[in-house]
PDB file of C-alpha atoms in Angstrom:
ATOM      1  CA  MET A   1      14.004 -34.896  42.530  1.00  0.00           C
ATOM      2  CA  ARG A   2      14.870 -31.236  41.960  1.00  0.00           C
ATOM      3  CA  PHE A   3      13.744 -28.861  44.700  1.00  0.00           C
ATOM      4  CA  SER A   4      11.169 -27.120  42.489  1.00  0.00           C
ATOM      5  CA  GLU A   5       9.642 -30.470  41.518  1.00  0.00           C
ATOM      6  CA  TYR A   6       8.561 -31.032  45.122  1.00  0.00           C
ATOM      7  CA  PHE A   7       6.382 -27.935  44.895  1.00  0.00           C
ATOM      8  CA  GLU A   8       4.990 -28.593  41.452  1.00  0.00           C
ATOM      9  CA  THR A   9       4.135 -32.190  42.263  1.00  0.00           C
ATOM     10  CA  ALA A  10       2.711 -31.423  45.713  1.00  0.00           C
ATOM     11  CA  ALA A  11       0.510 -28.663  44.312  1.00  0.00           C
ATOM     12  CA  ARG A  12      -0.736 -30.954  41.555  1.00  0.00           C
ATOM     13  CA  LEU A  13      -1.471 -33.816  43.982  1.00  0.00           C
ATOM     14  CA  SER A  14      -3.081 -31.652  46.678  1.00  0.00           C
ATOM     15  CA  ARG A  15      -6.619 -32.330  45.387  1.00  0.00           C
ATOM     16  CA  THR A  16      -6.274 -35.960  44.400  1.00  0.00           C
ATOM     17  CA  ASP A  17      -3.763 -37.321  46.905  1.00  0.00           C
ATOM     18  CA  PRO A  18      -3.358 -34.934  49.868  1.00  0.00           C
ATOM     19  CA  ALA A  19      -1.332 -37.458  51.884  1.00  0.00           C
ATOM     20  CA  GLN A  20       1.285 -37.684  49.136  1.00  0.00           C
ATOM     21  CA  ALA A  21       1.244 -33.898  48.741  1.00  0.00           C
ATOM     22  CA  GLU A  22       1.926 -33.541  52.480  1.00  0.00           C
ATOM     23  CA  HIS A  23       4.758 -36.065  52.236  1.00  0.00           C
ATOM     24  CA  LEU A  24       6.349 -34.143  49.352  1.00  0.00           C
ATOM     25  CA  THR A  25       5.972 -30.857  51.219  1.00  0.00           C
ATOM     26  CA  ARG A  26       7.781 -32.336  54.223  1.00  0.00           C
ATOM     27  CA  GLU A  27      10.492 -33.624  51.890  1.00  0.00           C
ATOM     28  CA  ALA A  28      10.866 -30.119  50.454  1.00  0.00           C
ATOM     29  CA  GLU A  29      11.195 -28.751  53.997  1.00  0.00           C
ATOM     30  CA  ALA A  30      13.913 -31.296  54.740  1.00  0.00           C
ATOM     31  CA  HIS A  31      15.856 -30.222  51.639  1.00  0.00           C
ATOM     32  CA  SER A  32      15.408 -26.485  52.169  1.00  0.00           C
ATOM     33  CA  LEU A  33      18.565 -24.461  52.545  1.00  0.00           C
ATOM     34  CA  VAL A  34      19.156 -22.381  55.657  1.00  0.00           C
ATOM     35  CA  HIS A  35      20.506 -19.400  53.728  1.00  0.00           C
ATOM     36  CA  VAL A  36      17.571 -19.387  51.265  1.00  0.00           C
ATOM     37  CA  PRO A  37      14.489 -18.233  53.218  1.00  0.00           C
ATOM     38  CA  GLU A  38      12.347 -18.500  50.102  1.00  0.00           C
ATOM     39  CA  HIS A  39      12.506 -22.307  50.366  1.00  0.00           C
ATOM     40  CA  LEU A  40      10.516 -22.477  53.598  1.00  0.00           C
ATOM     41  CA  ASN A  41       8.315 -19.594  52.474  1.00  0.00           C
ATOM     42  CA  LEU A  42       7.331 -21.766  49.504  1.00  0.00           C
ATOM     43  CA  CYS A  43       6.660 -24.684  51.840  1.00  0.00           C
ATOM     44  CA  ALA A  44       4.437 -22.428  53.938  1.00  0.00           C
ATOM     45  CA  ARG A  45       2.572 -21.386  50.787  1.00  0.00           C
ATOM     46  CA  LEU A  46       1.993 -25.048  49.880  1.00  0.00           C
ATOM     47  CA  TRP A  47       0.678 -25.806  53.363  1.00  0.00           C
ATOM     48  CA  MET A  48      -1.630 -22.809  53.371  1.00  0.00           C
ATOM     49  CA  GLU A  49      -2.881 -22.478  49.812  1.00  0.00           C
ATOM     50  CA  TYR A  50      -2.949 -26.068  48.605  1.00  0.00           C
ATOM     51  CA  LEU A  51      -3.263 -28.176  51.754  1.00  0.00           C
ATOM     52  CA  HIS A  52      -5.253 -25.624  53.799  1.00  0.00           C
ATOM     53  CA  ASP A  53      -3.149 -26.229  56.896  1.00  0.00           C
ATOM     54  CA  ARG A  54      -2.354 -22.943  58.623  1.00  0.00           C
ATOM     55  CA  ASP A  55      -0.614 -24.617  61.576  1.00  0.00           C
ATOM     56  CA  ASN A  56       2.020 -26.210  59.364  1.00  0.00           C
ATOM     57  CA  ALA A  57       2.379 -23.008  57.346  1.00  0.00           C
ATOM     58  CA  MET A  58       3.065 -21.102  60.573  1.00  0.00           C
ATOM     59  CA  ARG A  59       5.504 -23.814  61.683  1.00  0.00           C
ATOM     60  CA  CYS A  60       7.486 -23.376  58.461  1.00  0.00           C
ATOM     61  CA  LEU A  61       7.648 -19.629  58.870  1.00  0.00           C
ATOM     62  CA  LEU A  62       8.659 -19.885  62.526  1.00  0.00           C
ATOM     63  CA  LEU A  63      11.382 -22.374  61.627  1.00  0.00           C
ATOM     64  CA  ASN A  64      12.504 -20.029  58.890  1.00  0.00           C
ATOM     65  CA  GLU A  65      12.629 -17.104  61.297  1.00  0.00           C
ATOM     66  CA  CYS A  66      14.563 -19.102  63.891  1.00  0.00           C
ATOM     67  CA  ARG A  67      17.219 -20.475  61.590  1.00  0.00           C
ATOM     68  CA  ILE A  68      18.019 -17.382  59.527  1.00  0.00           C
ATOM     69  CA  ALA A  69      21.132 -15.417  60.412  1.00  0.00           C
ATOM     70  CA  PRO A  70      20.205 -12.542  62.736  1.00  0.00           C
ATOM     71  CA  ASP A  71      22.038 -10.040  60.508  1.00  0.00           C
ATOM     72  CA  ASP A  72      20.250 -11.090  57.295  1.00  0.00           C
ATOM     73  CA  GLN A  73      17.923  -8.107  56.948  1.00  0.00           C
ATOM     74  CA  GLU A  74      16.767  -9.033  53.460  1.00  0.00           C
ATOM     75  CA  GLY A  75      15.919 -12.591  54.509  1.00  0.00           C
ATOM     76  CA  LEU A  76      14.054 -11.350  57.584  1.00  0.00           C
ATOM     77  CA  LEU A  77      12.048  -8.982  55.394  1.00  0.00           C
ATOM     78  CA  GLU A  78      11.171 -11.887  53.077  1.00  0.00           C
ATOM     79  CA  ILE A  79       9.882 -13.835  56.065  1.00  0.00           C
ATOM     80  CA  THR A  80       8.006 -10.779  57.364  1.00  0.00           C
ATOM     81  CA  GLU A  81       6.292 -10.473  54.007  1.00  0.00           C
ATOM     82  CA  ALA A  82       5.429 -14.182  54.082  1.00  0.00           C
ATOM     83  CA  TYR A  83       3.757 -13.743  57.466  1.00  0.00           C
ATOM     84  CA  LEU A  84       1.660 -10.924  56.018  1.00  0.00           C
ATOM     85  CA  VAL A  85       0.805 -12.468  52.654  1.00  0.00           C
ATOM     86  CA  ILE A  86       0.646 -16.203  53.279  1.00  0.00           C
ATOM     87  CA  VAL A  87      -0.759 -16.621  56.798  1.00  0.00           C
ATOM     88  CA  HIS A  88      -2.011 -13.069  57.484  1.00  0.00           C
ATOM     89  CA  ASP A  89      -0.385 -13.011  60.917  1.00  0.00           C
ATOM     90  CA  PHE A  90       0.366  -9.409  61.760  1.00  0.00           C
ATOM     91  CA  ALA A  91       1.816 -10.066  65.237  1.00  0.00           C
ATOM     92  CA  SER A  92       4.412 -12.501  63.841  1.00  0.00           C
ATOM     93  CA  ALA A  93       5.170 -10.152  60.955  1.00  0.00           C
ATOM     94  CA  GLU A  94       5.775  -7.315  63.374  1.00  0.00           C
ATOM     95  CA  ARG A  95       8.095  -9.465  65.520  1.00  0.00           C
ATOM     96  CA  CYS A  96      10.105 -10.489  62.466  1.00  0.00           C
ATOM     97  CA  PHE A  97      10.131  -6.903  61.184  1.00  0.00           C
ATOM     98  CA  LYS A  98      11.700  -5.755  64.456  1.00  0.00           C
ATOM     99  CA  LYS A  99      14.444  -8.334  63.973  1.00  0.00           C
ATOM    100  CA  ALA A 100      15.009  -7.023  60.439  1.00  0.00           C
ATOM    101  CA  LEU A 101      15.351  -3.487  61.764  1.00  0.00           C
ATOM    102  CA  ALA A 102      17.868  -4.625  64.356  1.00  0.00           C
ATOM    103  CA  ALA A 103      19.840  -6.609  61.776  1.00  0.00           C
ATOM    104  CA  SER A 104      21.560  -3.675  60.091  1.00  0.00           C
ATOM    105  CA  ALA A 105      21.254  -0.076  59.034  1.00  0.00           C
ATOM    106  CA  PRO A 106      18.268   0.749  56.816  1.00  0.00           C
ATOM    107  CA  THR A 107      18.725  -0.478  53.267  1.00  0.00           C
ATOM    108  CA  GLU A 108      17.040   0.100  49.938  1.00  0.00           C
ATOM    109  CA  ARG A 109      15.169  -3.192  50.456  1.00  0.00           C
ATOM    110  CA  LEU A 110      13.831  -1.920  53.799  1.00  0.00           C
ATOM    111  CA  ASN A 111      12.646   1.299  52.177  1.00  0.00           C
ATOM    112  CA  ALA A 112      10.925  -0.670  49.414  1.00  0.00           C
ATOM    113  CA  PHE A 113       9.269  -2.890  52.025  1.00  0.00           C
ATOM    114  CA  LEU A 114       7.989   0.143  53.948  1.00  0.00           C
ATOM    115  CA  ALA A 115       6.704   1.733  50.755  1.00  0.00           C
ATOM    116  CA  LYS A 116       4.801  -1.450  49.931  1.00  0.00           C
ATOM    117  CA  TYR A 117       3.415  -2.340  53.370  1.00  0.00           C
ATOM    118  CA  GLY A 118       3.511   0.926  55.263  1.00  0.00           C
ATOM    119  CA  GLY A 119       5.014   1.780  58.558  1.00  0.00           C
ATOM    120  CA  ARG A 120       5.271   4.591  61.022  1.00  0.00           C
ATOM    121  CA  ARG A 121       7.905   6.060  63.259  1.00  0.00           C
ATOM    122  CA  GLU A 122       7.215   5.778  66.988  1.00  0.00           C
ATOM    123  CA  THR A 123       7.889   8.612  69.433  1.00  0.00           C
ATOM    124  CA  ASP A 124      11.118   6.869  70.471  1.00  0.00           C
ATOM    125  CA  GLY A 125      12.287   6.918  66.841  1.00  0.00           C
ATOM    126  CA  THR A 126      11.738   3.236  66.084  1.00  0.00           C
ATOM    127  CA  LEU A 127       9.830   2.029  63.044  1.00  0.00           C
ATOM    128  CA  ARG A 128       6.657  -0.002  63.381  1.00  0.00           C
ATOM    129  CA  LEU A 129       4.498  -1.826  60.854  1.00  0.00           C
ATOM    130  CA  GLU A 130       0.968  -0.541  60.492  1.00  0.00           C
ATOM    131  CA  PRO A 131      -1.947  -2.988  60.487  1.00  0.00           C
TER     132      PRO A 131
END
């Protein structure tokens, strides 16, 4: 099965056969690539939006955050955005955002993220997400 088919099939089955949808979501997680954070972000979206399981959505995002390279600022920003949009967890988003800031010098992607979600500069010069 192609990776995208896991998502399409799980989403379709989520109302009629939730157990099979959960199985397919776990299969997608198992086949997700470490260097592609969007894979586990999609799994988190399936857990949250189709299977209504916030705990498993958070688990996917935490796994994603733990296994991404610490210097992958763009990937960390993708995960930060997933925390905000998918599970609405500001504390986790802020933690991941701090990792993204530490990953490398500010980039165009970071500026776009700040323009979209807001942020402020602390008195010590660090950036912080705004709730």
